[in-house]
Coordinates of C-alpha atoms and ligand atoms in Angstrom, one line a residue:
M1454 CA -44.6 312.6 109.6
R1455 CA -43.2 311.9 106.1
Q1456 CA -45.8 314.1 104.5
E1457 CA -45.3 317.0 107.0
L1458 CA -41.5 316.8 106.5
A1459 CA -41.9 316.7 102.7
Q1460 CA -44.1 319.8 102.9
Y1461 CA -41.6 321.5 105.2
F1462 CA -38.7 320.9 102.7
S1463 CA -40.9 321.3 99.6
V1464 CA -39.8 317.9 98.3
D1465 CA -41.7 314.7 97.3
P1466 CA -42.4 312.4 100.2
T1467 CA -40.3 309.7 98.4
Q1468 CA -37.3 311.9 99.2
I1469 CA -37.8 311.5 102.9
T1470 CA -36.8 308.2 104.6
L1471 CA -37.4 307.5 108.3
Y1472 CA -35.3 305.6 110.8
W1473 CA -35.1 304.4 114.4
K1474 CA -32.2 306.9 115.0
G1475 CA -30.3 309.6 113.2
R1476 CA -27.1 307.4 113.1
V1477 CA -29.1 304.8 111.2
A1478 CA -29.9 307.4 108.6
L1479 CA -26.2 308.2 108.2
Y1480 CA -25.4 304.5 107.9
A1481 CA -28.1 304.1 105.2
I1482 CA -26.8 307.1 103.3
L1483 CA -23.2 305.8 103.4
K1484 CA -24.4 302.4 102.2
A1485 CA -26.4 304.1 99.4
L1486 CA -23.2 305.9 98.3
D1487 CA -21.6 302.5 98.2
I1488 CA -19.0 303.4 100.8
K1489 CA -16.7 300.5 101.5
A1490 CA -13.4 299.4 103.1
G1491 CA -10.6 301.8 102.3
D1492 CA -12.8 304.8 101.5
E1493 CA -12.2 307.9 103.5
I1494 CA -14.9 310.2 105.1
I1495 CA -13.9 313.7 106.2
L1496 CA -15.7 315.0 109.3
P1497 CA -15.1 317.5 112.1
A1498 CA -13.0 316.5 115.1
F1499 CA -15.8 317.8 117.3
T1500 CA -18.7 315.4 116.9
C1501 CA -20.4 312.5 118.6
V1502 CA -18.9 309.0 118.4
V1503 CA -22.1 307.7 117.0
V1504 CA -21.3 309.6 113.8
V1505 CA -17.9 307.8 113.6
N1506 CA -19.4 304.4 114.2
P1507 CA -21.4 304.0 110.9
I1508 CA -18.2 304.9 109.0
L1509 CA -16.3 302.2 110.8
Y1510 CA -19.2 299.6 110.5
L1511 CA -18.7 299.9 106.7
G1512 CA -14.9 299.4 107.0
A1513 CA -14.3 303.0 105.9
K1514 CA -11.9 305.4 107.5
P1515 CA -12.9 308.6 109.4
V1516 CA -10.5 311.4 108.7
F1517 CA -10.9 314.2 111.2
V1518 CA -10.5 317.9 110.5
D1519 CA -9.8 320.4 113.3
I1520 CA -12.5 323.0 114.0
D1521 CA -12.5 326.8 113.7
P1522 CA -12.9 328.1 117.3
K1523 CA -15.2 330.9 116.0
T1524 CA -17.7 328.6 114.3
H1525 CA -17.4 325.3 116.2
N1526 CA -17.5 323.7 112.7
M1527 CA -14.7 322.3 110.5
D1528 CA -12.0 324.8 109.7
I1529 CA -12.5 325.0 105.9
E1530 CA -8.9 326.0 105.3
K1531 CA -7.8 322.6 106.8
I1532 CA -10.0 320.3 104.6
G1533 CA -7.8 320.4 101.5
S1534 CA -4.8 318.8 103.2
K1535 CA -6.9 315.9 104.4
I1536 CA -8.1 314.9 100.9
T1537 CA -6.5 311.8 99.4
P1538 CA -7.4 309.7 96.3
N1539 CA -9.5 307.6 98.7
T1540 CA -11.7 310.4 100.0
R1541 CA -15.3 310.0 99.0
V1542 CA -17.4 312.2 101.4
I1543 CA -17.3 315.3 103.4
L1544 CA -19.6 315.4 106.4
A1545 CA -20.7 319.0 106.9
Q1546 CA -22.0 319.2 110.5
N1547 CA -24.3 321.8 111.9
T1548 CA -22.9 322.0 115.4
F1549 CA -25.2 323.1 118.2
G1550 CA -27.5 324.7 115.6
L1551 CA -24.7 326.8 114.2
S1552 CA -24.4 326.4 110.4
P1553 CA -21.1 325.7 108.6
D1554 CA -20.2 327.8 105.5
L1555 CA -21.6 325.2 103.1
D1556 CA -20.8 326.9 99.8
E1557 CA -17.1 326.8 100.7
I1558 CA -17.4 323.1 101.5
L1559 CA -19.3 322.4 98.3
K1560 CA -16.7 324.2 96.3
I1561 CA -14.0 321.9 97.7
A1562 CA -16.2 318.9 97.1
D1563 CA -16.8 319.8 93.5
Q1564 CA -13.1 320.3 92.9
Y1565 CA -12.4 316.7 94.1
N1566 CA -15.7 315.1 93.0
L1567 CA -16.8 314.3 96.5
T1568 CA -20.2 314.0 98.0
V1569 CA -21.3 316.3 100.8
I1570 CA -23.6 314.9 103.4
E1571 CA -25.2 317.5 105.7
D1572 CA -25.3 316.4 109.3
C1573 CA -28.3 318.4 110.4
T1574 CA -29.0 316.5 113.6
H1575 CA -28.6 319.8 115.5
G1576 CA -29.9 322.1 112.8
F1577 CA -33.5 321.4 111.8
G1578 CA -35.3 324.7 111.3
G1579 CA -32.2 326.8 110.5
S1580 CA -31.2 328.0 107.1
Y1581 CA -28.1 328.8 105.0
K1582 CA -28.4 331.8 102.6
G1583 CA -32.1 331.5 102.9
I1584 CA -32.2 327.7 102.1
P1585 CA -33.4 325.4 104.8
N1586 CA -30.7 323.3 106.4
G1587 CA -30.6 319.9 104.9
M1588 CA -31.5 321.2 101.4
I1589 CA -28.1 322.6 100.4
A1590 CA -26.1 319.5 99.7
D1591 CA -27.3 316.4 97.8
V1592 CA -28.3 314.5 100.9
S1593 CA -28.7 315.2 104.6
F1594 CA -29.8 313.5 107.8
F1595 CA -31.5 314.6 111.0
S1596 CA -32.1 313.3 114.5
T1597 CA -35.3 313.5 116.5
Q1598 CA -33.7 312.3 119.7
W1599 CA -34.5 313.9 123.1
N1600 CA -32.5 317.1 122.9
K1601 CA -33.0 317.8 119.2
P1602 CA -35.1 320.6 117.6
F1603 CA -38.2 318.4 117.8
S1604 CA -38.3 315.0 119.5
T1605 CA -39.8 311.6 118.9
V1606 CA -37.8 310.2 122.0
I1607 CA -35.2 308.8 119.6
G1608 CA -35.5 308.8 115.8
G1609 CA -34.0 310.2 112.6
F1610 CA -34.7 310.9 109.0
A1611 CA -32.8 311.6 105.7
V1612 CA -33.7 314.0 103.0
S1613 CA -32.3 313.4 99.5
K1614 CA -32.3 315.9 96.7
N1615 CA -30.5 313.4 94.5
S1616 CA -33.1 311.1 92.9
D1617 CA -30.8 308.0 92.7
L1618 CA -30.0 308.3 96.4
A1619 CA -33.7 308.8 97.2
R1620 CA -34.6 305.6 95.3
K1621 CA -31.9 303.6 97.0
L1622 CA -32.8 304.9 100.5
T1623 CA -36.5 304.1 99.9
E1624 CA -35.5 300.5 98.9
Y1625 CA -33.4 300.1 102.1
E1626 CA -36.2 301.6 104.2
A1627 CA -38.4 298.6 103.2
E1628 CA -35.6 296.3 104.4
L1629 CA -35.2 297.9 107.9
I1630 CA -35.9 295.8 111.0
R1631 CA -39.3 296.7 112.3
P1632 CA -39.6 297.8 115.9
G1633 CA -41.5 295.5 118.2
L1634 CA -44.3 296.0 120.7
K1635 CA -41.9 296.6 123.5
D1636 CA -40.2 299.4 121.5
E1637 CA -43.6 301.0 120.8
L1638 CA -44.6 301.0 124.5
T1639 CA -41.2 302.3 125.6
I1640 CA -41.3 305.2 123.2
K1641 CA -44.8 306.2 124.3
T1642 CA -43.9 306.0 128.0
L1643 CA -40.7 307.9 127.7
F1644 CA -42.3 310.7 125.7
F1645 CA -45.1 311.1 128.2
T1646 CA -42.7 311.2 131.1
R1647 CA -40.2 313.6 129.6
K1648 CA -43.0 316.1 128.8
R1649 CA -43.7 316.3 132.5
I1650 CA -40.1 316.7 133.8
S1651 CA -39.4 320.3 134.6
S1652 CA -35.9 321.9 134.6
K1653 CA -35.9 321.6 138.4
L1654 CA -35.8 317.9 138.1
Y1655 CA -33.3 317.9 135.2
W1656 CA -30.3 316.6 137.2
P1657 CA -31.9 313.7 139.1
A1658 CA -33.9 312.7 136.0
I1659 CA -30.9 312.8 133.7
E1660 CA -28.7 310.9 136.1
L1661 CA -31.4 308.2 136.6
Y1662 CA -32.0 308.0 132.8
R1663 CA -28.3 307.7 132.0
W1664 CA -27.7 305.1 134.6
L1665 CA -30.7 303.0 133.4
S1666 CA -29.7 303.3 129.8
K1667 CA -26.0 302.5 130.5
N1668 CA -27.1 299.4 132.2
N1669 CA -29.5 298.6 129.3
L1670 CA -32.5 298.8 131.7
I1671 CA -34.3 301.4 129.6
L1672 CA -34.2 302.5 125.9
G1673 CA -31.4 305.1 125.7
S1674 CA -29.9 307.0 122.8
S1675 CA -27.0 304.5 122.8
Q1676 CA -27.3 300.9 123.8
G1677 CA -24.8 298.4 125.2
D1678 CA -21.2 299.0 124.3
E1679 CA -21.9 301.3 121.3
L1680 CA -19.8 303.9 123.0
Q1681 CA -17.0 301.5 123.9
K1682 CA -16.2 299.9 120.6
P1683 CA -17.2 300.3 116.9
A1684 CA -19.1 297.0 116.6
M1685 CA -22.5 297.3 115.0
P1686 CA -25.2 296.4 117.6
A1687 CA -27.7 293.7 116.7
S1688 CA -30.8 295.3 115.2
F1689 CA -29.0 298.5 114.6
F1690 CA -30.5 298.9 111.1
K1691 CA -34.0 299.5 112.4
G1692 CA -36.9 301.5 111.0
I1693 CA -39.0 304.1 112.8
S1694 CA -41.9 302.9 115.0
R1695 CA -45.5 303.8 114.7
S1696 CA -45.3 305.6 118.0
Q1697 CA -42.4 307.8 116.8
I1698 CA -44.3 308.6 113.7
A1699 CA -47.4 309.6 115.7
I1700 CA -45.4 311.8 118.0
G1701 CA -43.3 313.3 115.2
T1702 CA -46.4 314.2 113.1
R1703 CA -47.6 316.3 116.0
E1704 CA -44.2 317.7 117.1
V1705 CA -43.1 318.8 113.6
E1706 CA -46.1 321.2 113.5
K1707 CA -44.8 322.9 116.7
V1708 CA -41.2 323.2 115.5
T1709 CA -41.3 326.8 114.5
E1710 CA -42.6 327.7 117.9
Y1711 CA -39.8 325.6 119.5
I1712 CA -37.2 327.3 117.4
D1713 CA -38.4 330.8 117.9
H1714 CA -38.2 330.1 121.6
R1715 CA -34.6 328.8 121.3
K1716 CA -33.6 331.9 119.3
S1717 CA -35.2 334.3 121.9
I1718 CA -33.4 332.5 124.8
A1719 CA -30.1 332.7 122.8
M1720 CA -30.7 336.5 122.3
E1721 CA -31.0 336.9 126.1
F1722 CA -27.7 335.0 126.6
D1723 CA -26.1 337.1 123.9
R1724 CA -27.2 340.3 125.8
L1725 CA -25.9 338.9 129.1
L1726 CA -22.5 337.9 127.7
L1727 CA -22.1 341.3 126.0
D1728 CA -22.8 343.0 129.3
L1729 CA -20.2 340.8 130.9
Q1730 CA -17.8 341.5 128.1
I1731 CA -17.7 337.8 127.1
E1732 CA -17.6 337.1 123.4
P1733 CA -21.0 335.5 122.3
P1734 CA -21.1 332.7 119.7
F1735 CA -20.3 334.0 116.2
Q1736 CA -23.4 334.7 114.0
P1737 CA -22.4 335.0 110.3
D1738 CA -24.5 336.8 107.7
Y1739 CA -24.9 333.6 105.7
A1740 CA -26.9 331.6 108.3
E1741 CA -29.9 331.6 110.5
H1742 CA -28.7 329.7 113.6
T1743 CA -31.2 327.8 115.7
F1744 CA -29.1 327.5 118.9
L1745 CA -29.9 323.9 119.9
K1746 CA -27.2 324.6 122.6
Y1747 CA -25.6 327.8 123.6
P1748 CA -21.9 327.2 124.0
L1749 CA -19.6 328.9 126.6
L1750 CA -16.0 328.2 127.6
V1751 CA -15.3 327.8 131.3
K1752 CA -12.0 327.6 133.2
N1753 CA -12.8 324.6 135.3
R1754 CA -15.7 322.5 133.9
E1755 CA -16.0 320.1 136.7
E1756 CA -16.3 322.9 139.3
F1757 CA -18.8 324.7 137.1
F1758 CA -20.9 321.6 136.8
N1759 CA -20.8 321.0 140.6
L1760 CA -22.0 324.6 141.1
A1761 CA -24.8 324.1 138.6
H1762 CA -25.8 320.8 140.2
K1763 CA -25.9 322.5 143.6
D1764 CA -28.1 325.4 142.3
K1765 CA -30.3 323.0 140.2
I1766 CA -29.3 324.8 137.0
E1767 CA -29.6 322.8 133.8
L1768 CA -26.3 322.6 131.9
G1769 CA -25.2 320.6 128.8
D1770 CA -22.0 318.7 128.4
W1771 CA -21.7 318.5 124.6
F1772 CA -19.0 317.9 123.3
L1773 CA -16.7 317.0 126.2
S1774 CA -14.4 315.1 123.8
P1775 CA -13.6 315.4 120.0
I1776 CA -15.7 312.2 119.7
H1777 CA -18.2 312.7 122.5
P1778 CA -18.5 311.1 125.0
V1779 CA -15.4 308.9 124.5
I1780 CA -12.6 310.1 126.8
S1781 CA -10.0 307.3 126.5
D1782 CA -8.8 304.7 124.1
Y1783 CA -9.5 307.0 121.2
D1784 CA -7.7 304.8 118.7
R1785 CA -10.5 302.2 119.0
F1786 CA -12.5 304.7 116.9
N1787 CA -9.6 305.7 114.7
Y1788 CA -9.3 309.1 116.4
P1789 CA -5.7 310.3 116.5
Y1790 CA -5.6 312.2 119.8
G1791 CA -3.2 315.2 119.7
E1792 CA -3.8 316.0 116.0
N1793 CA -6.7 318.5 116.4
P1794 CA -5.5 320.8 119.1
I1795 CA -8.3 323.4 118.8
A1796 CA -11.2 320.8 119.1
E1797 CA -9.3 319.0 121.9
K1798 CA -8.8 322.2 123.9
I1799 CA -12.4 323.4 123.4
S1800 CA -13.8 320.0 124.3
Q1801 CA -12.0 320.3 127.7
H1802 CA -13.6 323.7 128.5
I1803 CA -17.0 323.8 126.8
I1804 CA -20.4 323.8 128.5
N1805 CA -23.7 324.6 126.9
L1806 CA -26.6 326.6 128.3
P1807 CA -30.1 325.2 127.5
T1808 CA -32.5 326.9 125.1
N1809 CA -35.3 324.2 125.1
F1810 CA -39.0 324.7 125.6
H1811 CA -38.7 323.9 129.3
V1812 CA -36.7 327.1 129.9
N1813 CA -39.4 329.6 131.0
D1814 CA -38.9 333.1 132.2
E1815 CA -38.2 332.0 135.8
Q1816 CA -35.6 329.4 134.8
L1817 CA -34.0 331.9 132.3
S1818 CA -33.6 334.4 135.1
E1819 CA -32.1 331.7 137.4
I1820 CA -29.6 330.7 134.7
I1821 CA -28.7 334.4 134.1
Q1822 CA -28.1 334.9 137.8
F1823 CA -26.1 331.8 138.0
I1824 CA -23.9 333.0 135.1
M1825 CA -23.5 336.4 136.8
R1826 CA -22.5 334.8 140.1
N1827 CA -19.9 332.6 138.4
R1828 CA -18.7 335.0 135.7
D1829 CA -15.1 334.8 137.0
G1830 CA -15.1 331.1 136.0
I1831 CA -15.9 331.9 132.3
Y1832 CA -13.3 332.8 129.6
H1833 CA -14.0 336.0 127.8
S1834 CA -12.9 334.5 124.5
Y1835 CA -11.2 331.5 122.9
N1836 CA -8.0 333.6 122.7
E1837 CA -8.1 334.2 126.5
M1838 CA -8.5 330.5 127.0
V1839 CA -5.5 329.6 124.8
K1840 CA -3.3 332.2 126.5
S1841 CA -4.1 331.0 130.0
C1842 CA -3.7 327.2 129.5
Ligands
PLP2434 C1 -23.5 315.8 115.6 C2 -24.4 314.5 115.7 N1 -24.6 313.8 114.6 C3 -25.4 312.7 114.7 C4 -25.9 312.3 115.9 C5 -26.7 311.0 115.9 O1 -28.1 311.2 116.2 P1 -29.0 310.0 116.9 O2 -28.7 310.1 118.3 O3 -30.4 310.3 116.5 O4 -28.5 308.7 116.3 C6 -25.7 313.0 117.1 C7 -26.3 312.6 118.4 O5 -26.7 313.3 119.2 C8 -24.9 314.2 117.0 O6 -24.6 314.9 118.1

């Protein structure tokens, strides 16, 4: 897998490090940058709480920047006012496979001598001004969890252009906790099962999986109380297993096919929305988006989900909170609720349509019909949403 990824990014294999999860890659990068108590890390107020956790594990402070409703990424104009003498890093996130304007972020980072880390967990396979995502800033990390561009059940990796960082990350990789036999078997079983679950079984399967993983009965993306409090779980700093590597080596070869599929599904959704006079997601000239998820804003999300559930339509719920999936006691994660009104409003109304490989022509047509039937429940634009609520 390391070789295949190195080939994909045209880097030396020593510049790729592999982890049990993407969040572990982020933690390793922050450690390699010597992030410590009191340091501040700038990140979008529209992310997953597992991105916030590694910052808090190191005693550093997450500083959230509101998003631009057009891009779903950090509003670049708002970054400057968040920089203090303690700022060390800007986390530039690729949200739903939609690229941020990295040159603008890098300019700000240069001005204040900050490191930019690309969070490419949603963005493998896309590009920015012709450069593959993950190769624009000094260092980047990716996830290979279930819903990601290619999956090893759970998993992650880092790519470092900077040779000092690459050396440190390679040293840490050797120190990572090794997965046990139970981990290896679980990965294999889950991968085999997921491959055989069709979109029709999406809702019962996801509910069962979420219940089992919440109760620690199965290996989930998040374990125990990781989503309740920022305390580092035992054996968090774990390396990748042999089973993940074996799966990843095969899957990475198919990634272009997977991404072409996502892009073609997204084009169908674009056409549909334009017909319905709904504004599709913004596609700038500077990026080749990969559409890991296709976002839409709905008037009543709960009702929309109930309808989807009834009609057996697969819908995603990312990001239903500025620090998904946390919906209360935000201060436990240092999130100042009320300070990022755009992200907070969008996170109350967003749903995402699937673009994954399971979405075949029949399912696509069912999703399209579902959207047409329920078009009155969809906002035509972000501005319409703001005016009406
Ligand atoms: C934006 C973002 N960054 C990082 C991660 C962490 O990835 P992983 O689940 O592999 O730890 C996620 C999780 O899905 C995410 O949504």
